Short mmCIF file of C-alpha atoms in Angstrom, two decimals:
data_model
loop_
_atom_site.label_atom_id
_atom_site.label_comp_id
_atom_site.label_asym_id
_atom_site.label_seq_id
_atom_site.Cartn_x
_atom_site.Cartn_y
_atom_site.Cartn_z
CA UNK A 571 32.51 9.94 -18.54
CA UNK A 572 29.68 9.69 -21.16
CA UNK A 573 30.65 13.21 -22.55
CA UNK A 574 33.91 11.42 -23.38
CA UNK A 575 32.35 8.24 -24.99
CA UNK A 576 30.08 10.73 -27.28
CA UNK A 577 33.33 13.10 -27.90
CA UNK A 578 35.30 9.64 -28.80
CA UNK A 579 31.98 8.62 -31.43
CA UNK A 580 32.18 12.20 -33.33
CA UNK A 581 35.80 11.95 -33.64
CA UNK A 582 35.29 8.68 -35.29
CA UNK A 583 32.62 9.88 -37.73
CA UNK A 584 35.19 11.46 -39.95
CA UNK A 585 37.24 8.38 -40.46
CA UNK A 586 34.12 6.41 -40.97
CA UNK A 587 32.92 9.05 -43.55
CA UNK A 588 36.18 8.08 -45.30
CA UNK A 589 36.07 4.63 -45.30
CA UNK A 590 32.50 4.97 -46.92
CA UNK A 591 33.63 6.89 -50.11
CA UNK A 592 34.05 5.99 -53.64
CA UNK A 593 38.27 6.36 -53.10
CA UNK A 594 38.12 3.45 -50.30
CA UNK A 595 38.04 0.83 -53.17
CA UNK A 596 41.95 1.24 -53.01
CA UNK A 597 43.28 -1.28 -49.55
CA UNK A 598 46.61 1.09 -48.96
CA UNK A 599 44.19 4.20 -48.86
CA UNK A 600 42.12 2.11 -46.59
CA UNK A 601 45.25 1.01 -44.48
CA UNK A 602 46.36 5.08 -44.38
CA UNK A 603 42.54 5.64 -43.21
CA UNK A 604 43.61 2.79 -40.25
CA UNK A 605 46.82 4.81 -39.31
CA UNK A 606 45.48 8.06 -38.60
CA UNK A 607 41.95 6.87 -37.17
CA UNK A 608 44.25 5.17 -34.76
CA UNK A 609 47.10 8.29 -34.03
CA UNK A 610 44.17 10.57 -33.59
CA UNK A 611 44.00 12.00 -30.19
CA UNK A 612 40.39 11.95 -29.73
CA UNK A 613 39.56 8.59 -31.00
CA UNK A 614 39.23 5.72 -28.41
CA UNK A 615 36.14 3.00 -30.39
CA UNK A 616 36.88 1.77 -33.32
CA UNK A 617 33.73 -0.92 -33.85
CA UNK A 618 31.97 1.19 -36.47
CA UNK A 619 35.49 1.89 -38.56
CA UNK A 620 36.12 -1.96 -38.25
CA UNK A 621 32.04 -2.84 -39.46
CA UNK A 622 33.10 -0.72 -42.76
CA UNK A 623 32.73 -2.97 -46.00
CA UNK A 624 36.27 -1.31 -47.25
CA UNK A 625 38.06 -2.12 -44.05
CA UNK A 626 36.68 -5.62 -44.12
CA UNK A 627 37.97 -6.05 -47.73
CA UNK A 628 41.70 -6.46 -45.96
CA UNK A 629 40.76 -9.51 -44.47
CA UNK A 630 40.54 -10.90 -48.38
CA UNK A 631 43.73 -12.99 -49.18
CA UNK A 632 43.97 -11.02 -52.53
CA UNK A 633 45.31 -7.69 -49.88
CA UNK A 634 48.53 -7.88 -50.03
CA UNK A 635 50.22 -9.54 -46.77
CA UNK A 636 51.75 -5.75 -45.84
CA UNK A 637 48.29 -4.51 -45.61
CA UNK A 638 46.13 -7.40 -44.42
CA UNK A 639 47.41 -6.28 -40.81
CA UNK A 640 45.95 -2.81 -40.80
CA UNK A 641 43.12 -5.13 -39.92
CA UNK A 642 44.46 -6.90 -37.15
CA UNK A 643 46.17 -3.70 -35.80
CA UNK A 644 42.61 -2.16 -36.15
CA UNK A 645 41.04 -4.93 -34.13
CA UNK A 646 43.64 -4.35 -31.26
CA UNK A 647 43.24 -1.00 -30.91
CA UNK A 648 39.13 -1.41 -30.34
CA UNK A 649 39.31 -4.31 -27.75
CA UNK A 650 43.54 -5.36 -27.42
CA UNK A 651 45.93 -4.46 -25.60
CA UNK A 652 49.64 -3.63 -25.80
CA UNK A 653 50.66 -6.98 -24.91
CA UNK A 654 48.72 -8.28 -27.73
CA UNK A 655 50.25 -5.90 -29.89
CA UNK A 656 54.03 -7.12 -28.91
CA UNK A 657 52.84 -10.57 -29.19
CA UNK A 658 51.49 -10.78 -32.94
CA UNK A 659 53.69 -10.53 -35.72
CA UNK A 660 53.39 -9.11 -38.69
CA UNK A 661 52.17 -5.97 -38.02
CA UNK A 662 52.97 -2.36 -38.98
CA UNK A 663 55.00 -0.88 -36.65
CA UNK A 664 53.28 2.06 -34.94
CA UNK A 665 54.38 5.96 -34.76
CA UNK A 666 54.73 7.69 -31.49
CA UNK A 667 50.52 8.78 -31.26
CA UNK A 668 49.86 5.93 -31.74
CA UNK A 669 52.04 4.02 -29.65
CA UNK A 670 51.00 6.41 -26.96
CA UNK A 671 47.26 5.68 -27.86
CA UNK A 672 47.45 2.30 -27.72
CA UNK A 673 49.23 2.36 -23.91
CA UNK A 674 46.49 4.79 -23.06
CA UNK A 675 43.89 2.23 -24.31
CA UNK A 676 45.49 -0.29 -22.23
CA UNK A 677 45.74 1.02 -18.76
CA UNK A 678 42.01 1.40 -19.39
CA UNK A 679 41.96 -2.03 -19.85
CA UNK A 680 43.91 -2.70 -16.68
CA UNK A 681 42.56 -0.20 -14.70
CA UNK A 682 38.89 -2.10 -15.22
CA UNK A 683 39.89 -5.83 -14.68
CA UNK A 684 43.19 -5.30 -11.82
CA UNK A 685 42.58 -4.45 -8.27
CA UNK A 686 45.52 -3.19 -7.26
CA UNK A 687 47.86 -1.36 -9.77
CA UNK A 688 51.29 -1.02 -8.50
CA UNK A 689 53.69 0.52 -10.63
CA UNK A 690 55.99 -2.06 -11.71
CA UNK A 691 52.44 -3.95 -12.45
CA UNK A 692 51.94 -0.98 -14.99
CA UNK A 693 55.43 -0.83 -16.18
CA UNK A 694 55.76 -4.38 -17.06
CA UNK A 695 52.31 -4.03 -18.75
CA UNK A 696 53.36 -1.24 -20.90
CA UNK A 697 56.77 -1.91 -21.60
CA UNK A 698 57.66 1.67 -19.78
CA UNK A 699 61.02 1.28 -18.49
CA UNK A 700 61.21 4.64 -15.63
CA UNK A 701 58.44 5.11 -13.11
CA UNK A 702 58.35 8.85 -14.19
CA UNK A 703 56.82 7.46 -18.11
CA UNK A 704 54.36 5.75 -15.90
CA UNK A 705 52.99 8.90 -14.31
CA UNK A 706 53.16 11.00 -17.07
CA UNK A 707 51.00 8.61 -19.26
CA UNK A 708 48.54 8.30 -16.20
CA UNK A 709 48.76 12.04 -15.60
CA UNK A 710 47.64 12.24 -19.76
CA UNK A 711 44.49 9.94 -18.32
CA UNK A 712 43.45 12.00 -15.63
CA UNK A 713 43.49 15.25 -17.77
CA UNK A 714 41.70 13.53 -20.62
CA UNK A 715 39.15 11.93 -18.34
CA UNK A 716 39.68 8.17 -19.22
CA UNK A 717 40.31 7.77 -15.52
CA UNK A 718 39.83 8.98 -12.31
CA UNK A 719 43.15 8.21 -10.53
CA UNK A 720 45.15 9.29 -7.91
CA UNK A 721 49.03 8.46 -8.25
CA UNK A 722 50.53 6.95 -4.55
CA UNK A 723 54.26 7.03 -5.50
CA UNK A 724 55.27 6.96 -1.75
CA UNK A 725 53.50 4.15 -0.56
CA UNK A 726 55.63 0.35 -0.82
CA UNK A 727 55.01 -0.51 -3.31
CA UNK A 728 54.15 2.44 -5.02
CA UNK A 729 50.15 2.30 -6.79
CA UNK A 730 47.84 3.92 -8.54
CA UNK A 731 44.58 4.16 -6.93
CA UNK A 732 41.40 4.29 -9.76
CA UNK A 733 38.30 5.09 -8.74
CA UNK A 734 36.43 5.41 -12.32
CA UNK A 735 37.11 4.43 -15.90
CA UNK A 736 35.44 5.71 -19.13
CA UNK A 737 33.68 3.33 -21.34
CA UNK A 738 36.02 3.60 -24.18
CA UNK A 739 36.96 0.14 -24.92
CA UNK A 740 34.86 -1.74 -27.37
CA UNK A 741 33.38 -5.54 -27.15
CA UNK A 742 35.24 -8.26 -28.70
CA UNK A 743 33.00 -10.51 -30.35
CA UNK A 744 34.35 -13.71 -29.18
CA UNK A 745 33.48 -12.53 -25.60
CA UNK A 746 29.01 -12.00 -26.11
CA UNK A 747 28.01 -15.60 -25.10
CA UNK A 748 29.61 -15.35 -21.75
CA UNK A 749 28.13 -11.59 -21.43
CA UNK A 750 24.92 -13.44 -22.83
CA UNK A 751 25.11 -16.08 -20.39
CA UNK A 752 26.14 -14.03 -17.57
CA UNK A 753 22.83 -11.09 -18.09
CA UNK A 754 20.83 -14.66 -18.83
CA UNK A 755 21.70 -15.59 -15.34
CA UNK A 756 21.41 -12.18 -13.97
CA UNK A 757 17.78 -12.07 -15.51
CA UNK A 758 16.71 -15.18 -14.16
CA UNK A 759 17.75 -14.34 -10.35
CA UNK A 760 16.03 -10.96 -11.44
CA UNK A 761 13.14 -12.72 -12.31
CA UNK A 762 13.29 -14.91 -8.97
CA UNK A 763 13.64 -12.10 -6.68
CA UNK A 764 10.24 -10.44 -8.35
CA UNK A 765 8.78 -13.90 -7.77
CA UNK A 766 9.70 -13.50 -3.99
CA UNK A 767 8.25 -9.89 -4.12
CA UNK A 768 5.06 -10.36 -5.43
CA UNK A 769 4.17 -13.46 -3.16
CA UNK A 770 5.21 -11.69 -0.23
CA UNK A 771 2.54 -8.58 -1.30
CA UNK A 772 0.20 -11.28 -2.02
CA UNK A 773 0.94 -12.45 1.93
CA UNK A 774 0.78 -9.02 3.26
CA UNK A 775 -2.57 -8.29 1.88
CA UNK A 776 -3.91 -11.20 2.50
CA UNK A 777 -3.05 -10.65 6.40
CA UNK A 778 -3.96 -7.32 6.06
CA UNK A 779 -7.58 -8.35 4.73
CA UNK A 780 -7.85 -10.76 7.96
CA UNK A 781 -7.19 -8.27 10.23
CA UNK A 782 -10.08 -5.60 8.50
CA UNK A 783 -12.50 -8.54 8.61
CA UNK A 784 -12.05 -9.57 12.75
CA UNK A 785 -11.77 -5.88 13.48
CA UNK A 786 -15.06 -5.07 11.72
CA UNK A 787 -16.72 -7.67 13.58
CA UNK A 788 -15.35 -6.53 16.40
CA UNK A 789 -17.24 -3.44 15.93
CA UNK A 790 -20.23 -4.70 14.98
CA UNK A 791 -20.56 -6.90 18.23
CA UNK A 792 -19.36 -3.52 20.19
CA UNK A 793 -22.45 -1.65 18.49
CA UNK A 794 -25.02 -4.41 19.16
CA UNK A 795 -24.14 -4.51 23.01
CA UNK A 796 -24.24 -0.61 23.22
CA UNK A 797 -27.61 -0.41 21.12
CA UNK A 798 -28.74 -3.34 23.60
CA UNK A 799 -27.86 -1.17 26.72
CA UNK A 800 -29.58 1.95 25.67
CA UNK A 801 -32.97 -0.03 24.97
CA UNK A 802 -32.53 -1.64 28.69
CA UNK A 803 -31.67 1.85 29.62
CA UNK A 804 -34.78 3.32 27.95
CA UNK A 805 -37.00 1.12 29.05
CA UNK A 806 -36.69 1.35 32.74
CA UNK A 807 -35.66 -0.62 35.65
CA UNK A 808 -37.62 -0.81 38.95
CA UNK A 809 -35.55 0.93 41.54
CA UNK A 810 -35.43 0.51 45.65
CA UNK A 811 -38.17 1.56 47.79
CA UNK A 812 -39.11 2.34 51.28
CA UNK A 813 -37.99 -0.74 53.96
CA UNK A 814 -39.32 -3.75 52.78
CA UNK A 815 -42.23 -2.82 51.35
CA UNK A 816 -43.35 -1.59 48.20
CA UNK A 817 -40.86 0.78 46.71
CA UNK A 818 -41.22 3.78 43.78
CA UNK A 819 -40.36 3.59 40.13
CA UNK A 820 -37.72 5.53 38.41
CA UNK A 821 -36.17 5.21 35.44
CA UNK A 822 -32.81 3.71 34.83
CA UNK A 823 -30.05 4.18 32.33
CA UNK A 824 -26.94 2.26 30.86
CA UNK A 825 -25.10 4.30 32.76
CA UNK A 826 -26.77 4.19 36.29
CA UNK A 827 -26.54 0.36 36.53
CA UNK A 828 -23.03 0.58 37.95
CA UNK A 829 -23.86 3.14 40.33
CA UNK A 830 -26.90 1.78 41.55
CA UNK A 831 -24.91 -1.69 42.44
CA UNK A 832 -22.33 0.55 44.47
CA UNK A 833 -25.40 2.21 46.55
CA UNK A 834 -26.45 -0.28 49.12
CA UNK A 835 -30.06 1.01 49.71
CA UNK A 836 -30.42 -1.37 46.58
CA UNK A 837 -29.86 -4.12 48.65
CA UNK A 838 -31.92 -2.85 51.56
CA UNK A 839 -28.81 -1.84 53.89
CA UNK A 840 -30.12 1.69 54.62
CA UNK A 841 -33.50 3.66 55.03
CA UNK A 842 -34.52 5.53 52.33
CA UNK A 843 -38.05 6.79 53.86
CA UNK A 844 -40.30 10.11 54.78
CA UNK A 845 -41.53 9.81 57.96
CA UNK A 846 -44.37 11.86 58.95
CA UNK A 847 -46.59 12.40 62.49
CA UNK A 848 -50.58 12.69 61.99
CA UNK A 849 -51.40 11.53 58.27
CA UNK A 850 -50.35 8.22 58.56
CA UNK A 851 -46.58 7.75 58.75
CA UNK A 852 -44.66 7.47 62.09
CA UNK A 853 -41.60 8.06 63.01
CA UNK A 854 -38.68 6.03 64.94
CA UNK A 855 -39.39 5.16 68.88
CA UNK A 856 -41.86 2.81 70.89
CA UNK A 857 -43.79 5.74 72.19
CA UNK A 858 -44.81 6.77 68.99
CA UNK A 859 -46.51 3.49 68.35
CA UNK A 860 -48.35 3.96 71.90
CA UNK A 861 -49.73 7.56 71.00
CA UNK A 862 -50.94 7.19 67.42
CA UNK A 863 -53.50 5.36 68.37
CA UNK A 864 -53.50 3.47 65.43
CA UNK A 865 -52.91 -0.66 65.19
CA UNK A 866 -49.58 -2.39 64.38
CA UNK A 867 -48.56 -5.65 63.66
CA UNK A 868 -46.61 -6.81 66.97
CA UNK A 869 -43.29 -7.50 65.64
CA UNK A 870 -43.87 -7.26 61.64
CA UNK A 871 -40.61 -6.42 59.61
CA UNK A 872 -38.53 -6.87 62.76
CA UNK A 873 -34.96 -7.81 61.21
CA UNK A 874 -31.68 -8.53 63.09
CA UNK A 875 -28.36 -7.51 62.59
CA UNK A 876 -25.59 -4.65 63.41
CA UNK A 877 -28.02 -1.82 62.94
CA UNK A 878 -31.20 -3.88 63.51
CA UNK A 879 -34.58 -1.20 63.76
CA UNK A 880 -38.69 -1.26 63.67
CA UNK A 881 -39.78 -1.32 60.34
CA UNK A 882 -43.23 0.55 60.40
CA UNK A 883 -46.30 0.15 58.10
CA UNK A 884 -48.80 2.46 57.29
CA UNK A 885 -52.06 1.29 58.97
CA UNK A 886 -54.52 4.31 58.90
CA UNK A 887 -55.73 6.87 61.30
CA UNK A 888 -58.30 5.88 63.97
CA UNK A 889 -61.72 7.58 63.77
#
């Protein structure tokens, strides 16, 4: 479609060219320039023809009348419609082209500002009296890209279904304040939305900045206890010994603790001792107490329970 609006600006460029030579001083040549900008077939804008100092001159009360609405047949054909053209008088009538042209023009018109385009919507528009006018001129359309249409002559009532329109027409003037107002609008709830935006990023990192700071400390408090558990580990802990008495050293680690609460000869439950016959240890039984010949403690370290037994201590051989 924007192949078509550039095609539709270099077809204009010779008419323009015209208007802007020394023989445009003369209003009819001017108003013949008008006629076949207008009947050309590949001319759809006609703002930069109608911004011509020359074609503006017909607006002067000193044109004659018969020429003064070149102008306002100009103006039609960049932003009117066919309607308008049957409703103003005084203008020249038009030739077949342009006739044709100006229809064309129109059902872009329609095509951009009615939903649904049913063909006696079109017909009435375009003062076409048969439905098979209709399609040819919307056939013309399709083949000259100004539409994208598909022609539904079997459905009740009978439509034609656009999908896209070329941007051929041209801007009236007296319709930029409400496109002003309506993009001053469309800016502002622009410029809300961004507003939204940003303070939700603003949100999000500062959340996201929250969560960095308790995780780190996290960590930290995770490394302390672990660097706190290897000194304790490195350091030593004093591990169960023989019976009640004295027991051995050993070394403990971080990682022993556990296991050394599940083993219950660190709470004394089980006997964790060498016995030994002549140098000075003695074994389970009464008798060996009798034949050592050495002295014990009647009844020292005697404890009680399911699996009560003689704790023995090392007294020293006899001489």
């Amino acid at each position: 479609m924007d192949q078509v609006h550039h095609r539709a600006l270099d077809a204009l460029q010779s008419f323009i060219a015209l208007a802007d030579s020394s023989s445009a001083s003369s209003p009819r040549y001017v108003a013949n320039i008008i006629t076949n900008a207008t009947a050309s077939p590949h001319t759809y804008v006609f703002a930069e023809l109608l911004e011509q100092p020359s074609v503006q001159v017909l607006r002067s009360t000193d044109t004659p009348a018969d020429l003064r609405g070149y102008l306002t047949l100009l103006e039609i054909f960049a932003w009117g419609t066919w309607q308008d053209y049957q409703n103003t008088p005084d203008l020249p009538p038009l030739n077949d082209q342009q006739a044709r042209k100006l229809r064309l023009l129109t059902l872009l018109s329609l095509a951009s500002s009615v939903k649904l385009l049913t063909y006696d919507t079109l017909m009435a528009s375009l003062s076409l009296s048969a439905a098979s006018e209709l399609e040819s001129l919307v056939t013309t359309a399709i083949y000259a890209s100004l539409i994208t249409a598909r022609l539904s002559p079997a459905t009740n009532p009978p439509t034609v279904n656009v999908t896209a329109v070329a941007p051929l027409r041209d801007v009236k003037p007296a319709s930029l304040p409400a496109m002003i107002s309506t993009l001053t609008a469309w800016e502002t709830r622009c410029g809300s939305v961004i507003s939204d935006i940003e303070a939700e990023i603003v949100k999000i990192r500062a959340q996201s900045a929250q969560r960095r700071t308790k995780e780190h400390a996290r960590a930290v408090v995770i490394e302390k206890t672990l660097a706190q558990m290897a000194e304790a580990g490195d350091a030593g802990v004093t591990g169960p010994g023989s019976g009640g008495g004295g027991g051995s050293r050993r070394g403990w680690k971080g990682r022993d603790i556990g296991a050394a609460f599940r083993n219950k000869d660190f709470f004394g439950g089980g006997s964790n001792k060498r016995e030994f016959d002549d140098d000075g240890y003695f074994d389970d039984g009464i008798n060996d107490y009798e034949n050592s010949g050495m002295d014990i403690d009647e009844g020292a370290g005697t404890r009680t329970g399911g699996g009560s037994r003689q704790s023995k201590r090392f007294l020293g051989k006899k001489s």
